[in-house]
Short mmCIF file of C-alpha atoms and ligand atoms in Angstrom, two decimals:
data_model
loop_
_atom_site.label_atom_id
_atom_site.label_comp_id
_atom_site.label_asym_id
_atom_site.label_seq_id
_atom_site.Cartn_x
_atom_site.Cartn_y
_atom_site.Cartn_z
CA MET T 924 -59.67 155.42 196.30
CA ASN T 925 -57.93 158.68 197.02
CA ILE T 926 -59.44 161.93 195.41
CA LEU T 927 -58.13 165.21 195.35
CA VAL T 928 -60.56 168.04 194.26
CA VAL T 929 -58.92 171.37 192.39
CA GLY T 930 -60.24 174.34 194.17
CA SER T 931 -61.79 176.65 196.57
CA GLY T 932 -64.84 177.32 196.99
CA GLY T 933 -68.53 176.37 197.50
CA ARG T 934 -68.70 174.34 194.43
CA GLU T 935 -65.69 171.89 195.70
CA HIS T 936 -66.52 171.61 199.41
CA THR T 937 -69.53 170.38 197.65
CA LEU T 938 -67.79 168.34 195.32
CA ALA T 939 -65.13 166.73 198.76
CA TRP T 940 -68.49 166.55 201.06
CA LYS T 941 -70.35 163.91 198.53
CA ILE T 942 -67.07 162.49 197.19
CA LYS T 943 -66.64 161.43 200.75
CA GLN T 944 -69.99 159.64 200.87
CA SER T 945 -69.12 157.35 198.53
CA PRO T 946 -67.99 153.95 200.27
CA LYS T 947 -65.06 153.37 197.25
CA CYS T 948 -63.76 156.84 198.95
CA ASP T 949 -60.87 155.87 201.15
CA LYS T 950 -58.93 159.79 201.51
CA VAL T 951 -60.14 163.26 200.08
CA PHE T 952 -57.70 166.47 199.31
CA VAL T 953 -58.94 169.62 198.47
CA ALA T 954 -56.16 171.95 196.45
CA PRO T 955 -55.67 174.52 198.23
CA GLY T 956 -59.04 174.36 199.88
CA ASN T 957 -60.94 176.56 202.89
CA GLY T 958 -61.79 176.73 205.92
CA GLY T 959 -64.73 174.38 205.78
CA THR T 960 -63.29 171.63 203.15
CA GLU T 961 -60.56 170.46 206.12
CA ASN T 962 -64.41 169.46 208.11
CA VAL T 963 -64.69 166.44 204.99
CA ALA T 964 -60.92 167.14 203.50
CA ILE T 965 -56.97 166.68 203.98
CA ASN T 966 -56.30 170.93 202.70
CA LEU T 967 -52.71 170.40 200.81
CA PRO T 968 -52.35 174.58 200.51
CA ILE T 969 -51.13 175.08 196.90
CA ASN T 970 -50.79 177.87 194.22
CA ILE T 971 -53.24 175.95 191.71
CA ASP T 972 -52.03 177.68 189.25
CA ASP T 973 -48.50 176.20 189.26
CA HIS T 974 -49.91 172.74 187.15
CA ASN T 975 -46.46 171.39 188.25
CA GLN T 976 -47.43 171.94 192.27
CA VAL T 977 -50.78 170.08 191.90
CA LYS T 978 -48.25 166.78 190.20
CA SER T 979 -46.24 167.08 193.05
CA VAL T 980 -49.49 167.05 195.31
CA ILE T 981 -51.45 163.59 193.02
CA ILE T 982 -47.81 162.04 193.42
CA GLU T 983 -47.29 162.39 196.83
CA ASN T 984 -50.33 161.40 198.37
CA GLY T 985 -50.87 158.83 196.06
CA ILE T 986 -54.03 160.20 194.16
CA ASP T 987 -56.41 158.27 192.30
CA LEU T 988 -58.82 160.11 190.89
CA VAL T 989 -58.58 164.49 190.23
CA VAL T 990 -61.55 166.43 189.82
CA ILE T 991 -60.56 170.16 188.37
CA GLY T 992 -63.45 172.65 190.05
CA PRO T 993 -63.07 176.37 188.12
CA GLU T 994 -62.15 177.14 184.95
CA VAL T 995 -59.12 178.73 184.67
CA PRO T 996 -56.99 175.67 185.02
CA LEU T 997 -58.84 173.81 182.52
CA VAL T 998 -58.45 176.38 180.22
CA ASN T 999 -55.44 177.25 180.81
CA GLY T 1000 -54.65 173.08 180.25
CA ILE T 1001 -53.91 171.66 183.35
CA VAL T 1002 -55.34 168.66 182.55
CA ASP T 1003 -53.71 168.50 178.84
CA ASP T 1004 -50.23 168.47 181.69
CA LEU T 1005 -50.95 166.24 184.12
CA LYS T 1006 -51.90 163.88 180.99
CA ALA T 1007 -48.28 164.74 179.61
CA ALA T 1008 -46.87 163.54 183.25
CA THR T 1009 -46.23 159.69 182.89
CA GLU T 1010 -46.06 159.25 186.09
CA LEU T 1011 -49.38 159.70 186.24
CA LYS T 1012 -50.52 157.48 183.70
CA ASP T 1013 -53.30 155.41 186.24
CA LEU T 1014 -54.75 159.03 187.29
CA LYS T 1015 -58.37 159.14 186.35
CA ILE T 1016 -59.28 162.93 185.52
CA VAL T 1017 -62.19 164.62 185.41
CA GLY T 1018 -61.88 167.88 183.64
CA PRO T 1019 -61.72 168.82 179.58
CA ALA T 1020 -58.65 169.27 178.14
CA LYS T 1021 -57.44 172.30 176.47
CA SER T 1022 -59.32 171.80 173.72
CA GLY T 1023 -62.73 171.14 175.40
CA ALA T 1024 -62.43 173.92 177.95
CA MET T 1025 -62.54 175.98 174.50
CA LEU T 1026 -66.24 176.40 174.88
CA GLU T 1027 -65.59 178.08 177.74
CA GLY T 1028 -62.31 180.22 177.44
CA SER T 1029 -63.05 181.59 173.97
CA LYS T 1030 -67.38 182.84 173.32
CA GLN T 1031 -66.37 183.13 169.63
CA PHE T 1032 -65.28 179.87 169.81
CA ALA T 1033 -68.49 178.33 171.03
CA LYS T 1034 -70.77 179.99 169.08
CA ASP T 1035 -68.80 178.43 166.05
CA PHE T 1036 -69.30 175.19 167.98
CA MET T 1037 -73.54 175.47 168.22
CA GLN T 1038 -73.95 177.70 164.64
CA LYS T 1039 -72.10 174.34 163.34
CA TYR T 1040 -73.86 171.34 165.67
CA GLY T 1041 -77.36 173.23 165.02
CA VAL T 1042 -78.01 174.06 168.97
CA PRO T 1043 -80.42 176.70 169.11
CA THR T 1044 -78.52 180.71 170.59
CA ALA T 1045 -79.59 183.36 170.26
CA GLY T 1046 -77.62 185.15 166.20
CA ALA T 1047 -74.04 186.73 166.88
CA LYS T 1048 -71.16 189.15 165.56
CA ILE T 1049 -67.95 189.20 166.72
CA ILE T 1050 -66.27 192.70 166.39
CA THR T 1051 -62.89 193.13 166.72
CA GLU T 1052 -60.84 196.67 166.44
CA ALA T 1053 -60.64 195.44 162.12
CA ASN T 1054 -64.04 196.44 161.85
CA LEU T 1055 -64.96 198.19 164.82
CA LYS T 1056 -67.12 200.34 162.55
CA GLU T 1057 -69.65 197.07 161.54
CA GLY T 1058 -70.14 196.79 165.55
CA TYR T 1059 -70.95 200.08 166.13
CA GLU T 1060 -73.50 199.59 162.95
CA PHE T 1061 -74.58 196.28 163.63
CA LEU T 1062 -75.58 197.73 166.31
CA GLU T 1063 -77.88 200.21 165.37
CA SER T 1064 -79.47 197.53 163.58
CA LEU T 1065 -80.72 195.44 166.33
CA LYS T 1066 -83.57 196.19 168.71
CA PRO T 1067 -83.00 197.56 172.08
CA PRO T 1068 -81.57 195.80 174.73
CA TYR T 1069 -77.50 195.12 173.55
CA VAL T 1070 -75.90 192.34 174.48
CA LEU T 1071 -72.14 192.75 174.59
CA LYS T 1072 -70.10 190.08 175.38
CA ALA T 1073 -65.57 190.26 176.08
CA ASP T 1074 -64.22 186.20 173.82
CA GLY T 1075 -62.34 184.72 176.53
CA LEU T 1076 -62.50 184.61 180.24
CA ALA T 1077 -63.74 188.08 182.79
CA ALA T 1078 -63.99 185.95 186.03
CA GLY T 1079 -67.73 186.02 185.01
CA LYS T 1080 -67.73 190.75 183.88
CA GLY T 1081 -68.23 190.05 180.44
CA VAL T 1082 -71.38 190.76 179.21
CA LEU T 1083 -72.75 193.71 178.82
CA ILE T 1084 -76.57 194.54 178.84
CA THR T 1085 -77.85 197.69 177.81
CA LYS T 1086 -81.14 198.98 176.51
CA ASP T 1087 -79.35 201.87 175.43
CA ILE T 1088 -77.59 202.28 172.30
CA ASP T 1089 -75.14 205.19 173.07
CA GLU T 1090 -73.83 203.14 176.29
CA ALA T 1091 -73.57 200.03 174.23
CA LYS T 1092 -70.93 201.94 171.17
CA THR T 1093 -69.39 203.13 174.40
CA ASN T 1094 -69.58 199.91 176.26
CA LEU T 1095 -67.77 198.41 172.76
CA THR T 1096 -65.58 200.90 172.16
CA ASP T 1097 -63.94 200.46 176.28
CA LEU T 1098 -63.62 196.23 175.60
CA ILE T 1099 -61.85 196.62 172.52
CA VAL T 1100 -59.97 200.06 172.39
CA ASN T 1101 -59.41 200.73 175.86
CA LYS T 1102 -59.11 196.64 176.86
CA LYS T 1103 -61.18 196.87 179.56
CA PHE T 1104 -61.04 193.23 180.19
CA GLY T 1105 -57.42 192.67 178.31
CA ASP T 1106 -56.91 190.93 175.40
CA ALA T 1107 -59.89 188.72 177.25
CA SER T 1108 -62.17 191.72 174.84
CA ALA T 1109 -60.49 191.66 172.17
CA LYS T 1110 -62.61 190.34 171.04
CA VAL T 1111 -66.67 191.13 171.81
CA LEU T 1112 -69.68 188.98 170.47
CA ILE T 1113 -72.20 191.18 169.59
CA GLU T 1114 -75.75 189.15 170.78
CA GLU T 1115 -78.82 189.64 170.13
CA PHE T 1116 -81.33 189.76 173.37
CA LEU T 1117 -82.70 186.42 174.34
CA SER T 1118 -85.74 187.27 176.03
CA GLY T 1119 -87.05 184.51 178.91
CA ILE T 1120 -86.47 183.16 182.69
CA GLU T 1121 -82.40 180.75 182.81
CA LEU T 1122 -81.87 177.87 184.12
CA SER T 1123 -78.38 176.16 184.14
CA VAL T 1124 -78.17 172.30 182.98
CA PHE T 1125 -75.46 170.26 183.85
CA VAL T 1126 -74.02 167.30 181.97
CA LEU T 1127 -71.73 164.68 183.64
CA THR T 1128 -69.80 163.40 179.86
CA ASP T 1129 -66.84 160.74 179.38
CA GLY T 1130 -67.10 162.55 175.47
CA LYS T 1131 -69.03 160.19 174.15
CA ASP T 1132 -71.84 158.67 176.53
CA TYR T 1133 -73.54 160.92 178.89
CA VAL T 1134 -75.96 161.88 182.48
CA ILE T 1135 -77.83 164.80 182.95
CA LEU T 1136 -77.77 165.86 186.14
CA PRO T 1137 -80.78 167.92 188.26
CA ALA T 1138 -80.96 171.47 186.46
CA ALA T 1139 -81.16 174.04 188.71
CA LYS T 1140 -81.50 178.09 189.00
CA ASP T 1141 -78.60 180.60 190.55
CA TYR T 1142 -79.72 184.29 191.73
CA LYS T 1143 -76.58 186.01 190.43
CA ARG T 1144 -76.84 189.81 191.60
CA ILE T 1145 -76.37 191.32 194.00
CA GLY T 1146 -80.00 192.89 195.24
CA GLU T 1147 -83.47 192.00 195.65
CA GLY T 1148 -86.26 191.66 192.99
CA ASP T 1149 -82.75 190.58 190.85
CA THR T 1150 -81.50 193.88 190.89
CA GLY T 1151 -78.58 195.63 191.39
CA LEU T 1152 -74.75 194.31 190.08
CA ASN T 1153 -73.74 190.97 189.23
CA THR T 1154 -71.96 188.11 191.79
CA GLY T 1155 -70.56 185.34 191.81
CA GLY T 1156 -74.41 184.18 192.69
CA MET T 1157 -76.33 185.00 195.95
CA GLY T 1158 -78.58 181.32 196.05
CA ALA T 1159 -79.86 178.11 193.88
CA ILE T 1160 -82.80 175.99 194.07
CA SER T 1161 -83.10 172.94 192.67
CA PRO T 1162 -85.02 171.69 191.33
CA VAL T 1163 -87.00 174.23 188.97
CA ILE T 1164 -90.23 173.90 188.67
CA PHE T 1165 -90.34 175.15 184.52
CA ALA T 1166 -87.90 172.53 184.06
CA ASP T 1167 -91.41 170.22 183.44
CA LYS T 1168 -90.60 166.35 182.05
CA ALA T 1169 -91.80 168.27 178.65
CA PHE T 1170 -89.21 171.02 178.41
CA MET T 1171 -86.44 168.93 179.84
CA GLN T 1172 -87.00 166.44 176.65
CA LYS T 1173 -86.30 169.41 174.44
CA VAL T 1174 -82.98 170.29 175.98
CA GLU T 1175 -82.16 166.88 175.85
CA ASP T 1176 -83.08 166.35 172.37
CA GLU T 1177 -82.05 170.12 171.05
CA VAL T 1178 -79.20 170.78 173.53
CA VAL T 1179 -77.23 167.71 175.56
CA LYS T 1180 -76.93 165.87 172.29
CA PRO T 1181 -75.35 167.79 169.96
CA THR T 1182 -73.56 169.02 172.17
CA VAL T 1183 -72.35 165.63 173.02
CA LYS T 1184 -72.06 164.78 168.96
CA GLY T 1185 -70.22 168.25 169.00
CA ILE T 1186 -67.31 167.06 171.84
CA ALA T 1187 -66.79 163.75 170.03
CA GLU T 1188 -66.76 164.75 166.35
CA GLU T 1189 -64.58 167.87 166.69
CA GLY T 1190 -62.12 165.25 168.85
CA MET T 1191 -62.27 167.18 171.97
CA ASP T 1192 -60.35 165.77 174.93
CA TYR T 1193 -63.31 165.82 177.06
CA THR T 1194 -63.77 164.43 179.85
CA GLY T 1195 -66.44 165.56 182.97
CA PHE T 1196 -69.06 168.51 183.22
CA VAL T 1197 -70.72 170.55 180.72
CA PHE T 1198 -72.23 172.97 182.21
CA ILE T 1199 -74.99 174.87 179.99
CA GLY T 1200 -76.83 178.01 181.09
CA LEU T 1201 -80.04 178.17 179.01
CA MET T 1202 -82.63 180.50 178.54
CA ASN T 1203 -86.07 179.21 178.47
CA ASN T 1204 -88.34 181.10 176.11
CA ALA T 1205 -91.93 180.23 176.02
CA GLY T 1206 -91.01 176.68 176.19
CA GLN T 1207 -87.80 176.65 174.21
CA PRO T 1208 -84.37 176.25 175.17
CA TYR T 1209 -81.95 178.73 174.07
CA VAL T 1210 -78.43 177.90 174.97
CA ILE T 1211 -76.65 181.43 177.12
CA GLU T 1212 -73.49 179.94 177.66
CA TYR T 1213 -71.23 177.12 177.96
CA ASN T 1214 -68.96 176.72 181.18
CA VAL T 1215 -67.09 173.28 181.21
CA ARG T 1216 -67.26 173.28 185.10
CA MET T 1217 -70.00 173.05 187.11
CA GLY T 1218 -71.83 175.65 188.51
CA ASP T 1219 -71.27 177.73 191.57
CA PRO T 1220 -73.79 177.99 193.78
CA GLU T 1221 -75.81 175.79 191.91
CA THR T 1222 -73.73 173.11 192.98
CA GLU T 1223 -74.45 173.29 196.30
CA VAL T 1224 -78.16 172.33 195.74
CA VAL T 1225 -77.25 170.07 192.55
CA LEU T 1226 -74.74 167.28 193.89
CA PRO T 1227 -77.41 167.75 197.09
CA ARG T 1228 -79.62 166.19 195.39
CA ILE T 1229 -77.27 162.77 193.89
CA LYS T 1230 -78.48 159.81 195.35
CA SER T 1231 -76.16 157.92 192.82
CA ASP T 1232 -72.76 157.26 194.09
CA PHE T 1233 -71.65 160.24 192.74
CA LEU T 1234 -68.01 158.87 192.76
CA GLU T 1235 -69.08 156.08 191.32
CA LEU T 1236 -70.09 158.76 188.18
CA LEU T 1237 -66.91 160.19 187.98
CA GLU T 1238 -64.73 157.09 187.65
CA ALA T 1239 -67.18 155.46 184.84
CA ALA T 1240 -66.49 159.49 183.01
CA ALA T 1241 -62.71 159.01 183.52
CA ASP T 1242 -62.81 155.17 182.25
CA GLY T 1243 -65.25 156.08 179.21
CA GLN T 1244 -67.74 153.86 180.84
CA LEU T 1245 -71.09 156.28 181.47
CA GLY T 1246 -73.38 154.47 178.77
CA GLU T 1247 -73.53 152.35 181.34
CA LYS T 1248 -74.43 154.91 184.57
CA THR T 1249 -78.36 155.90 185.18
CA LEU T 1250 -78.80 159.10 186.53
CA GLU T 1251 -81.16 158.49 190.26
CA VAL T 1252 -81.89 161.73 192.03
CA GLU T 1253 -83.53 162.23 195.30
CA PRO T 1254 -87.78 164.31 195.45
CA TYR T 1255 -86.55 166.28 198.06
CA THR T 1256 -86.12 170.17 197.29
CA ALA T 1257 -82.43 172.86 197.69
CA SER T 1258 -82.02 175.39 197.98
CA THR T 1259 -78.50 177.77 198.95
CA VAL T 1260 -78.48 181.14 200.45
CA ILE T 1261 -74.82 182.36 199.63
CA LEU T 1262 -73.49 184.98 203.17
CA VAL T 1263 -71.70 187.48 201.67
CA ALA T 1264 -69.36 190.16 203.39
CA GLY T 1265 -71.13 193.68 203.26
CA GLY T 1266 -69.79 195.62 200.36
CA TYR T 1267 -69.48 192.68 197.60
CA PRO T 1268 -69.59 192.46 194.90
CA GLU T 1269 -67.77 196.01 195.02
CA SER T 1270 -65.05 196.40 198.09
CA TYR T 1271 -65.26 194.73 201.36
CA ASP T 1272 -63.17 193.77 204.32
CA LYS T 1273 -61.47 189.85 204.59
CA GLY T 1274 -60.65 188.65 207.44
CA ASP T 1275 -63.10 189.11 210.17
CA GLU T 1276 -64.47 187.03 212.78
CA ILE T 1277 -66.97 184.52 212.16
CA THR T 1278 -69.57 183.94 215.12
CA VAL T 1279 -71.60 180.32 214.64
CA LYS T 1280 -75.10 181.38 217.59
CA GLU T 1281 -75.68 177.28 218.29
CA GLU T 1282 -74.69 174.41 216.18
CA VAL T 1283 -76.24 174.33 212.62
CA LYS T 1284 -78.90 171.49 212.51
CA SER T 1285 -81.22 172.75 210.15
CA ALA T 1286 -78.83 172.95 206.68
CA ILE T 1287 -75.39 171.88 204.76
CA VAL T 1288 -73.10 173.61 205.59
CA PHE T 1289 -70.93 175.32 202.72
CA HIS T 1290 -67.56 177.16 203.25
CA ALA T 1291 -66.04 179.08 199.95
CA GLY T 1292 -64.18 182.35 201.25
CA THR T 1293 -63.89 180.97 204.84
CA ARG T 1294 -59.88 180.43 206.35
CA LYS T 1295 -59.13 178.75 209.85
CA ASP T 1296 -56.30 180.48 211.53
CA ASN T 1297 -55.44 179.18 215.21
CA GLY T 1298 -58.82 177.84 215.47
CA LYS T 1299 -61.27 181.21 214.76
CA LEU T 1300 -63.21 181.11 211.57
CA LEU T 1301 -62.26 184.11 209.29
CA THR T 1302 -64.03 184.95 206.88
CA ASN T 1303 -61.58 185.52 203.05
CA GLY T 1304 -63.72 186.30 200.16
CA GLY T 1305 -66.89 187.89 198.99
CA ARG T 1306 -68.93 185.18 198.69
CA VAL T 1307 -68.40 183.37 202.10
CA MET T 1308 -70.50 180.60 203.56
CA ALA T 1309 -73.39 178.74 201.59
CA MET T 1310 -76.86 177.53 203.76
CA THR T 1311 -78.49 174.24 201.79
CA GLY T 1312 -81.49 173.52 203.54
CA LEU T 1313 -83.06 170.80 201.87
CA GLY T 1314 -87.47 170.72 201.62
CA LYS T 1315 -90.28 168.57 200.51
CA ASN T 1316 -91.10 171.09 198.36
CA LEU T 1317 -89.33 174.53 198.45
CA ALA T 1318 -90.75 176.74 202.01
CA GLU T 1319 -89.09 173.75 203.58
CA ALA T 1320 -85.99 174.01 201.72
CA LEU T 1321 -86.18 178.13 202.04
CA ALA T 1322 -87.07 177.79 205.65
CA HIS T 1323 -83.72 175.72 206.53
CA SER T 1324 -81.60 177.96 204.31
CA TYR T 1325 -82.79 181.08 206.58
CA ALA T 1326 -82.61 179.08 210.05
CA ALA T 1327 -79.57 178.39 209.15
CA ALA T 1328 -78.33 181.50 208.32
CA ASP T 1329 -79.51 183.49 211.42
CA GLN T 1330 -77.23 181.41 213.67
CA ILE T 1331 -74.53 182.99 211.11
CA LYS T 1332 -72.71 186.46 212.46
CA TRP T 1333 -69.50 188.77 211.09
CA LYS T 1334 -69.49 192.33 210.70
CA ASN T 1335 -71.48 193.16 208.24
CA MET T 1336 -72.70 189.84 206.52
CA ASN T 1337 -75.07 189.73 203.93
CA PHE T 1338 -77.29 188.02 201.36
CA ARG T 1339 -80.41 187.82 200.03
CA LYS T 1340 -84.23 187.67 201.69
CA ASP T 1341 -85.43 186.19 198.45
CA ILE T 1342 -84.28 183.38 196.50
CA GLY T 1343 -86.60 181.68 194.78
CA PHE T 1344 -88.92 184.15 194.49
CA ASP T 1345 -90.03 183.98 190.82
CA LEU T 1346 -90.37 180.31 191.66
CA LYS T 1347 -92.77 180.94 194.02
CA GLU T 1348 -94.38 183.15 191.85
CA LEU T 1349 -93.80 180.43 189.06
CA GLY T 1350 -96.03 178.12 191.94
CA GLN T 1351 -93.00 175.49 192.66
P1 LIG P 2705 -72.55 184.15 180.60
O1 LIG P 2705 -71.88 185.25 182.08
O2 LIG P 2705 -72.90 184.36 179.53
O3 LIG P 2705 -73.64 183.88 181.90
O4 LIG P 2705 -74.45 186.09 180.53
C1 LIG P 2705 -73.27 186.27 182.22
C2 LIG P 2705 -75.31 187.06 182.27
O5 LIG P 2705 -76.13 187.93 180.77
C3 LIG P 2705 -76.43 185.69 182.04
O6 LIG P 2705 -76.95 185.00 182.73
C4 LIG P 2705 -77.44 186.71 181.71
O7 LIG P 2705 -78.57 186.76 182.77
C5 LIG P 2705 -78.00 187.36 180.45
N1 LIG P 2705 -77.10 187.44 178.70
C6 LIG P 2705 -76.03 187.09 178.38
N2 LIG P 2705 -76.10 187.07 176.90
C7 LIG P 2705 -77.33 187.61 177.43
C8 LIG P 2705 -79.26 187.26 175.89
N3 LIG P 2705 -78.73 186.86 174.17
N4 LIG P 2705 -79.88 187.34 176.40
C9 LIG P 2705 -79.45 188.16 177.87
N5 LIG P 2705 -79.55 188.44 178.41
C10 LIG P 2705 -78.04 187.22 178.03
N1 LIG P 2706 -73.45 180.04 188.80
C1 LIG P 2706 -72.81 180.30 187.50
C2 LIG P 2706 -72.04 180.28 187.41
O1 LIG P 2706 -71.17 179.33 188.08
O2 LIG P 2706 -71.35 180.62 186.59
#
C-alpha cells in the first residue's frame, strides 16, 4: 500500500516512521513534511489547507490510505472534501469528518456531548456577549482557580486559568469583547477547576469499535517543575505509573465506552483517533478535553511502544473492521525530550544550522520544526526535534533521551532537564 501522512510535525514523522515498518507498506509520503520526514518518506511540498492540492497528490501518487495528522484540516472538513471526490472512492481515510471533528472544534459541542452521554467532566457554563453579566456572576459563585476556555480552535492557547477573580473577569472581557482569539472566543466556557494529575489516553476507532493505545503524560510548560508559559509540549512519557489496570478499566468503562457510543448514536462519520485529555482526581477520571487526532509529543512515545502492525490497525479502522483487532504493546518505557528554539514559546529565531556531534544511537530522533537546505539541516519552528529514548524503566529511557540531546547543537537550543519528574516522585 502507498500511504500519505498529512502534516509536518514530530507526530507526523513518528506516524510515517511507524507505518514504514509494516510489511504491507510500499511507499510513504508526508505532506508537506519536514527535514526529518524525508529520511523515512517522500515529502510532498504542498499547502495542506488547500484540500484540492491534497486531493491531487493522492491521485498522482496512487495513495491507498491517508492519515490526517493535525486538527485544523479535520475541523475544516478535509475528510468530507476527500470523500466527496468520486476519483477517490476507494481511498481509505483515517481522520473524522467535520461532524466528528466538532469534538475538538467546539468546546461547547464537546461539553454538551459529554453531558448527554454521561462522560465525567467539569461543570461549565457557556457565555457570549449576550449574557456577559451572567458570566461575571457565575465567576463570583465559583471558588478559585477560575478556568476560561475559548469555544473554538486557538492553537492550544485558548485556556486561561487564574486564581484572581478580577483577572478572571478581565480575561472574560478580553476573550469575548476584545475578541482575543477572534471568532474562536466569541463563546467562552467557564468551567469548574479540576484538581489532580493529568494524562492523555488515545483511542483508535472506526465509529463503532475501538482499541485503546498506550497512555502517556506530556509536559506542556516551558519551565522546569511545570512553570512558565504553555507550549505545544516539551516532553512526554509512556507508560504512566498511575494509569494502572484499575484506573484504565474505569477510563474504558466510564469514558471510552460512552464516548464511542455517543459517536455512533450521533451518527458522526468518525474514523480515526480520539485523544482524551484526562484528569485523575483521587483515582476518578474526568475529561478535560477531546482532540480528534494524536497528541504531539505523545505520539513520539506512544507509537514506539506499539508492537502490533500499526498500518494493519489503521487499515482496519478505515475499513470498519476494528472489532477484529487487538493491540500488542511493548513492555518498555518510552520518554521523549523536545529540543526547542531559544525564546520559544515567545519569539524565536528560525534558520539556525543544526549540528549533530556524533551519530545518535541512544534514541530515535523525530523532527518537528526542521528543514533541509542544500544538505544543511536548519531550524524551522519553535519545537525543533524530539529525542525518544527507550528503556526497561523510566530512568533508563530518560538517560537515552538526554544522551541524544547532548549530541545535538544549534545557537540558543533549549530543553527541559526534568521530564518525568512528577512520575519519579510517584515511584516510577
Ligand atoms: P486544553 O487546551 O483543554 O487541553 O487545556 C489546557 C490545559 O488547561 C489542560 O491541559 C489542563 O492542564 C488545564 N485545564 C483545562 N481545563 C481544566 C479544568 N477544568 N480544571 C483544571 N485544569 C484545566
Ligand atoms: N500534547 C498535547 C496536544 O497534542 O494537544
